[in-house]
Amino acid sequence: MRIGELAEASGTTAKTLRFYEEQGLLPAAERTPAGYRDYTPDAVGRIDFIHRGQAAGLTLAQVRQILDIRDDGQAPCGHVQDLLDSRLADLDEQIAQLVALRETITQLRDQAATVEPETCSPDQVCRYL
Amino acid sequence: MRIGELAEASGTTAKTLRFYEEQGLLPAAERTPAGYRDYTPDAVGRIDFIHRGQAAGLTLAQVRQILDIRDDGQAPCGHVQDLLDSRLADLDEQIAQLVALRETITQLRDQAATVEPETCSPDQVCRYL
DNA sequence: ATGGACCTTCCAGTAAGGTGGAAGGTCAAG
DNA sequence: CTTGACCTTCCACCTTACTGGAAGGTCCAT
């Protein structure tokens, strides 16, 4: 199948697929005599896998690591587990920070809502921040 | 004071201060005869304000909007309130998404922890993702 | 044989908030 | 008078995941 068909079948664009190839996420496809990329249908599965990795918050570089291990004939399970663990730890920290930030902003905004603007002194930029 | 001193006093770098000037966050400073930027000490307050804005999750562009209003002689309170409100809404959505992602990843990781790697079929990349 | 839809490569740009480095000017101390 | 720490400008680069566009080649139907 040609790149446009593959893009359609996997819910992405030809441009993105070329980009994935360039980044090492997709192996270089066979070419027709005219130089067109010619994919086998199982490429769809690989692209779906990339999408699932992204949906799990992995970067393309991390997805690529997993694919490299699999392409090497090994089972990437251990590595996947490590990635998910560290993603989970990052996520917990990220969530904690956002929740703290939310707390801070709520307070600032409540102040901003109750104080009269007229009483702002011009030598600060804004008393609420 | 020179740019290096100001950077030191406000906990940033000279490079960053030049960048802020270029972005319109800091007004162009006076210059010494030799062409050195010469700041008045109140620049520290402005940079602290920028830092507080960033700490509240505002972008430099948003901080700049507030500063522009203030520099225009107006009280930016209303605008600040709007920014904080919309930041709060964004934050809630962002947190909800991360919590959902955390849920997804927890499930994936738990699967990955309980299944034997040997049972992975080689025609999938990884059964956990 | 010509039009349109497809494909190719390569180069450039996007957001955001800076960082790095080169080439050169300035200033105070020794 | 030189050394070293500053300062100046300008240009490029970093991250991530693409996207846009130009210039050209190919394929199929009319």
mmCIF file with all atom_site columns, C-alpha atoms in Angstrom, chain A residues 45-46 49 52-58 63 66-67 70 74-78 80-81 84-85 87-88 91-92 94-95 98-99 101-106 108-109 112-113 116-117 120-129, chain B residues 45-46 49 52-58 63 66-67 70 74-78 80-81 84-85 87-88 91-92 94-95 98-99 101-106 108-109 112-113 116-117 120-129:
data_model
loop_
_atom_site.group_PDB
_atom_site.id
_atom_site.type_symbol
_atom_site.label_atom_id
_atom_site.label_alt_id
_atom_site.label_comp_id
_atom_site.label_asym_id
_atom_site.label_entity_id
_atom_site.label_seq_id
_atom_site.pdbx_PDB_ins_code
_atom_site.Cartn_x
_atom_site.Cartn_y
_atom_site.Cartn_z
_atom_site.occupancy
_atom_site.B_iso_or_equiv
_atom_site.pdbx_formal_charge
_atom_site.auth_seq_id
_atom_site.auth_comp_id
_atom_site.auth_asym_id
_atom_site.auth_atom_id
_atom_site.pdbx_PDB_model_num
ATOM 1   C CA . GLY A 1 45  ? -0.207  -2.288  13.659 1.00 0.00 ? 45  GLY A CA 1
ATOM 2   C CA . ARG A 1 46  ? 3.107   -0.623  14.216 1.00 0.00 ? 46  ARG A CA 1
ATOM 3   C CA . PHE A 1 49  ? 1.386   0.852   18.664 1.00 0.00 ? 49  PHE A CA 1
ATOM 4   C CA . ARG A 1 52  ? -0.928  3.761   22.009 1.00 0.00 ? 52  ARG A CA 1
ATOM 5   C CA . GLY A 1 53  ? 2.493   4.660   23.363 1.00 0.00 ? 53  GLY A CA 1
ATOM 6   C CA . GLN A 1 54  ? 1.765   8.311   22.855 1.00 0.00 ? 54  GLN A CA 1
ATOM 7   C CA . ALA A 1 55  ? -1.617  7.928   24.504 1.00 0.00 ? 55  ALA A CA 1
ATOM 8   C CA . ALA A 1 56  ? 0.216   6.497   27.504 1.00 0.00 ? 56  ALA A CA 1
ATOM 9   C CA . GLY A 1 57  ? 2.245   9.681   27.632 1.00 0.00 ? 57  GLY A CA 1
ATOM 10  C CA . LEU A 1 58  ? 5.452   8.233   26.220 1.00 0.00 ? 58  LEU A CA 1
ATOM 11  C CA . VAL A 1 63  ? 8.332   4.448   21.883 1.00 0.00 ? 63  VAL A CA 1
ATOM 12  C CA . ILE A 1 66  ? 10.603  -0.175  22.779 1.00 0.00 ? 66  ILE A CA 1
ATOM 13  C CA . LEU A 1 67  ? 10.379  -0.767  19.041 1.00 0.00 ? 67  LEU A CA 1
ATOM 14  C CA . ARG A 1 70  ? 11.328  -5.656  19.732 1.00 0.00 ? 70  ARG A CA 1
ATOM 15  C CA . GLN A 1 74  ? 13.743  -9.388  22.345 1.00 0.00 ? 74  GLN A CA 1
ATOM 16  C CA . ALA A 1 75  ? 10.665  -8.958  24.488 1.00 0.00 ? 75  ALA A CA 1
ATOM 17  C CA . PRO A 1 76  ? 10.546  -5.329  25.608 1.00 0.00 ? 76  PRO A CA 1
ATOM 18  C CA . CYS A 1 77  ? 8.308   -6.073  28.616 1.00 0.00 ? 77  CYS A CA 1
ATOM 19  C CA . GLY A 1 78  ? 10.849  -5.204  31.269 1.00 0.00 ? 78  GLY A CA 1
ATOM 20  C CA . VAL A 1 80  ? 8.125   -1.111  29.056 1.00 0.00 ? 80  VAL A CA 1
ATOM 21  C CA . GLN A 1 81  ? 7.497   -1.707  32.732 1.00 0.00 ? 81  GLN A CA 1
ATOM 22  C CA . LEU A 1 84  ? 5.630   3.034   32.725 1.00 0.00 ? 84  LEU A CA 1
ATOM 23  C CA . ASP A 1 85  ? 6.947   3.160   36.286 1.00 0.00 ? 85  ASP A CA 1
ATOM 24  C CA . ARG A 1 87  ? 6.154   7.815   33.692 1.00 0.00 ? 87  ARG A CA 1
ATOM 25  C CA . LEU A 1 88  ? 3.934   7.168   36.673 1.00 0.00 ? 88  LEU A CA 1
ATOM 26  C CA . LEU A 1 91  ? 2.959   12.008  36.514 1.00 0.00 ? 91  LEU A CA 1
ATOM 27  C CA . ASP A 1 92  ? 2.515   11.960  40.282 1.00 0.00 ? 92  ASP A CA 1
ATOM 28  C CA . GLN A 1 94  ? 3.397   16.719  37.831 1.00 0.00 ? 94  GLN A CA 1
ATOM 29  C CA . ILE A 1 95  ? -0.075  16.314  39.300 1.00 0.00 ? 95  ILE A CA 1
ATOM 30  C CA . LEU A 1 98  ? -0.399  21.391  39.375 1.00 0.00 ? 98  LEU A CA 1
ATOM 31  C CA . VAL A 1 99  ? -2.599  20.850  42.402 1.00 0.00 ? 99  VAL A CA 1
ATOM 32  C CA . LEU A 1 101 ? -0.386  25.671  41.710 1.00 0.00 ? 101 LEU A CA 1
ATOM 33  C CA . ARG A 1 102 ? -4.152  25.448  41.625 1.00 0.00 ? 102 ARG A CA 1
ATOM 34  C CA . GLU A 1 103 ? -4.218  26.146  45.326 1.00 0.00 ? 103 GLU A CA 1
ATOM 35  C CA . THR A 1 104 ? -1.983  29.189  44.924 1.00 0.00 ? 104 THR A CA 1
ATOM 36  C CA . ILE A 1 105 ? -3.991  30.576  42.053 1.00 0.00 ? 105 ILE A CA 1
ATOM 37  C CA . THR A 1 106 ? -7.292  30.056  43.827 1.00 0.00 ? 106 THR A CA 1
ATOM 38  C CA . LEU A 1 108 ? -4.691  34.853  44.442 1.00 0.00 ? 108 LEU A CA 1
ATOM 39  C CA . ARG A 1 109 ? -7.914  34.968  42.507 1.00 0.00 ? 109 ARG A CA 1
ATOM 40  C CA . ALA A 1 112 ? -8.352  39.715  43.416 1.00 0.00 ? 112 ALA A CA 1
ATOM 41  C CA . ALA A 1 113 ? -12.115 39.305  43.631 1.00 0.00 ? 113 ALA A CA 1
ATOM 42  C CA . GLU A 1 116 ? -11.196 47.276  45.356 1.00 0.00 ? 116 GLU A CA 1
ATOM 43  C CA . PRO A 1 117 ? -9.061  48.129  42.324 1.00 0.00 ? 117 PRO A CA 1
ATOM 44  C CA . CYS A 1 120 ? -3.984  49.559  44.315 1.00 0.00 ? 120 CYS A CA 1
ATOM 45  C CA . SER A 1 121 ? -0.817  51.500  44.749 1.00 0.00 ? 121 SER A CA 1
ATOM 46  C CA . PRO A 1 122 ? 0.855   52.443  41.483 1.00 0.00 ? 122 PRO A CA 1
ATOM 47  C CA . ASP A 1 123 ? 4.332   51.486  42.631 1.00 0.00 ? 123 ASP A CA 1
ATOM 48  C CA . GLN A 1 124 ? 3.519   47.800  42.546 1.00 0.00 ? 124 GLN A CA 1
ATOM 49  C CA . VAL A 1 125 ? 2.571   46.221  39.292 1.00 0.00 ? 125 VAL A CA 1
ATOM 50  C CA . CYS A 1 126 ? -0.336  44.372  40.790 1.00 0.00 ? 126 CYS A CA 1
ATOM 51  C CA . ARG A 1 127 ? -0.969  43.533  44.389 1.00 0.00 ? 127 ARG A CA 1
ATOM 52  C CA . TYR A 1 128 ? -2.525  40.193  43.572 1.00 0.00 ? 128 TYR A CA 1
ATOM 53  C CA . LEU A 1 129 ? 0.525   38.673  42.092 1.00 0.00 ? 129 LEU A CA 1
ATOM 54  C CA . GLY B 1 45  ? 10.718  44.532  41.585 1.00 0.00 ? 45  GLY B CA 1
ATOM 55  C CA . ARG B 1 46  ? 9.633   44.211  38.002 1.00 0.00 ? 46  ARG B CA 1
ATOM 56  C CA . PHE B 1 49  ? 6.850   40.320  39.404 1.00 0.00 ? 49  PHE B CA 1
ATOM 57  C CA . ARG B 1 52  ? 5.726   35.569  40.446 1.00 0.00 ? 52  ARG B CA 1
ATOM 58  C CA . GLY B 1 53  ? 3.657   35.556  37.296 1.00 0.00 ? 53  GLY B CA 1
ATOM 59  C CA . GLN B 1 54  ? 5.586   32.562  36.015 1.00 0.00 ? 54  GLN B CA 1
ATOM 60  C CA . ALA B 1 55  ? 5.202   30.842  39.367 1.00 0.00 ? 55  ALA B CA 1
ATOM 61  C CA . ALA B 1 56  ? 1.453   31.316  38.957 1.00 0.00 ? 56  ALA B CA 1
ATOM 62  C CA . GLY B 1 57  ? 1.716   29.466  35.665 1.00 0.00 ? 57  GLY B CA 1
ATOM 63  C CA . LEU B 1 58  ? 1.312   32.495  33.413 1.00 0.00 ? 58  LEU B CA 1
ATOM 64  C CA . VAL B 1 63  ? 2.810   38.628  32.166 1.00 0.00 ? 63  VAL B CA 1
ATOM 65  C CA . ILE B 1 66  ? -0.316  42.805  32.651 1.00 0.00 ? 66  ILE B CA 1
ATOM 66  C CA . LEU B 1 67  ? 2.833   44.896  32.577 1.00 0.00 ? 67  LEU B CA 1
ATOM 67  C CA . ARG B 1 70  ? 0.254   48.859  34.280 1.00 0.00 ? 70  ARG B CA 1
ATOM 68  C CA . GLN B 1 74  ? -4.140  51.569  34.445 1.00 0.00 ? 74  GLN B CA 1
ATOM 69  C CA . ALA B 1 75  ? -4.794  49.056  37.191 1.00 0.00 ? 75  ALA B CA 1
ATOM 70  C CA . PRO B 1 76  ? -4.515  45.570  35.659 1.00 0.00 ? 76  PRO B CA 1
ATOM 71  C CA . CYS B 1 77  ? -6.635  43.951  38.400 1.00 0.00 ? 77  CYS B CA 1
ATOM 72  C CA . GLY B 1 78  ? -9.552  42.993  36.185 1.00 0.00 ? 78  GLY B CA 1
ATOM 73  C CA . VAL B 1 80  ? -5.281  39.682  36.161 1.00 0.00 ? 80  VAL B CA 1
ATOM 74  C CA . GLN B 1 81  ? -8.472  38.227  37.548 1.00 0.00 ? 81  GLN B CA 1
ATOM 75  C CA . LEU B 1 84  ? -6.191  33.722  36.815 1.00 0.00 ? 84  LEU B CA 1
ATOM 76  C CA . ASP B 1 85  ? -9.699  32.462  36.135 1.00 0.00 ? 85  ASP B CA 1
ATOM 77  C CA . ARG B 1 87  ? -5.567  29.643  34.153 1.00 0.00 ? 87  ARG B CA 1
ATOM 78  C CA . LEU B 1 88  ? -7.614  27.928  36.815 1.00 0.00 ? 88  LEU B CA 1
ATOM 79  C CA . LEU B 1 91  ? -5.398  23.788  35.248 1.00 0.00 ? 91  LEU B CA 1
ATOM 80  C CA . ASP B 1 92  ? -8.492  21.832  36.190 1.00 0.00 ? 92  ASP B CA 1
ATOM 81  C CA . GLN B 1 94  ? -4.939  19.579  32.735 1.00 0.00 ? 94  GLN B CA 1
ATOM 82  C CA . ILE B 1 95  ? -5.143  17.903  36.137 1.00 0.00 ? 95  ILE B CA 1
ATOM 83  C CA . LEU B 1 98  ? -3.212  13.712  33.943 1.00 0.00 ? 98  LEU B CA 1
ATOM 84  C CA . VAL B 1 99  ? -5.258  11.857  36.526 1.00 0.00 ? 99  VAL B CA 1
ATOM 85  C CA . LEU B 1 101 ? -3.633  9.149   32.184 1.00 0.00 ? 101 LEU B CA 1
ATOM 86  C CA . ARG B 1 102 ? -2.326  8.036   35.548 1.00 0.00 ? 102 ARG B CA 1
ATOM 87  C CA . GLU B 1 103 ? -5.247  5.660   35.793 1.00 0.00 ? 103 GLU B CA 1
ATOM 88  C CA . THR B 1 104 ? -4.531  4.219   32.358 1.00 0.00 ? 104 THR B CA 1
ATOM 89  C CA . ILE B 1 105 ? -0.849  3.782   33.043 1.00 0.00 ? 105 ILE B CA 1
ATOM 90  C CA . THR B 1 106 ? -1.442  2.180   36.418 1.00 0.00 ? 106 THR B CA 1
ATOM 91  C CA . LEU B 1 108 ? -1.039  -1.052  32.011 1.00 0.00 ? 108 LEU B CA 1
ATOM 92  C CA . ARG B 1 109 ? 1.781   -1.317  34.493 1.00 0.00 ? 109 ARG B CA 1
ATOM 93  C CA . ALA B 1 112 ? 2.955   -5.714  32.800 1.00 0.00 ? 112 ALA B CA 1
ATOM 94  C CA . ALA B 1 113 ? 3.900   -6.762  36.323 1.00 0.00 ? 113 ALA B CA 1
ATOM 95  C CA . GLU B 1 116 ? 5.170   -13.691 32.202 1.00 0.00 ? 116 GLU B CA 1
ATOM 96  C CA . PRO B 1 117 ? 7.344   -12.157 29.480 1.00 0.00 ? 117 PRO B CA 1
ATOM 97  C CA . CYS B 1 120 ? 4.474   -12.582 24.640 1.00 0.00 ? 120 CYS B CA 1
ATOM 98  C CA . SER B 1 121 ? 3.762   -13.280 21.029 1.00 0.00 ? 121 SER B CA 1
ATOM 99  C CA . PRO B 1 122 ? 6.333   -11.863 18.658 1.00 0.00 ? 122 PRO B CA 1
ATOM 100 C CA . ASP B 1 123 ? 3.762   -10.513 16.233 1.00 0.00 ? 123 ASP B CA 1
ATOM 101 C CA . GLN B 1 124 ? 2.709   -7.786  18.588 1.00 0.00 ? 124 GLN B CA 1
ATOM 102 C CA . VAL B 1 125 ? 5.231   -5.226  19.652 1.00 0.00 ? 125 VAL B CA 1
ATOM 103 C CA . CYS B 1 126 ? 4.212   -5.429  23.259 1.00 0.00 ? 126 CYS B CA 1
ATOM 104 C CA . ARG B 1 127 ? 1.019   -6.746  24.734 1.00 0.00 ? 127 ARG B CA 1
ATOM 105 C CA . TYR B 1 128 ? 1.010   -4.193  27.518 1.00 0.00 ? 128 TYR B CA 1
ATOM 106 C CA . LEU B 1 129 ? 0.646   -1.196  25.351 1.00 0.00 ? 129 LEU B CA 1
#
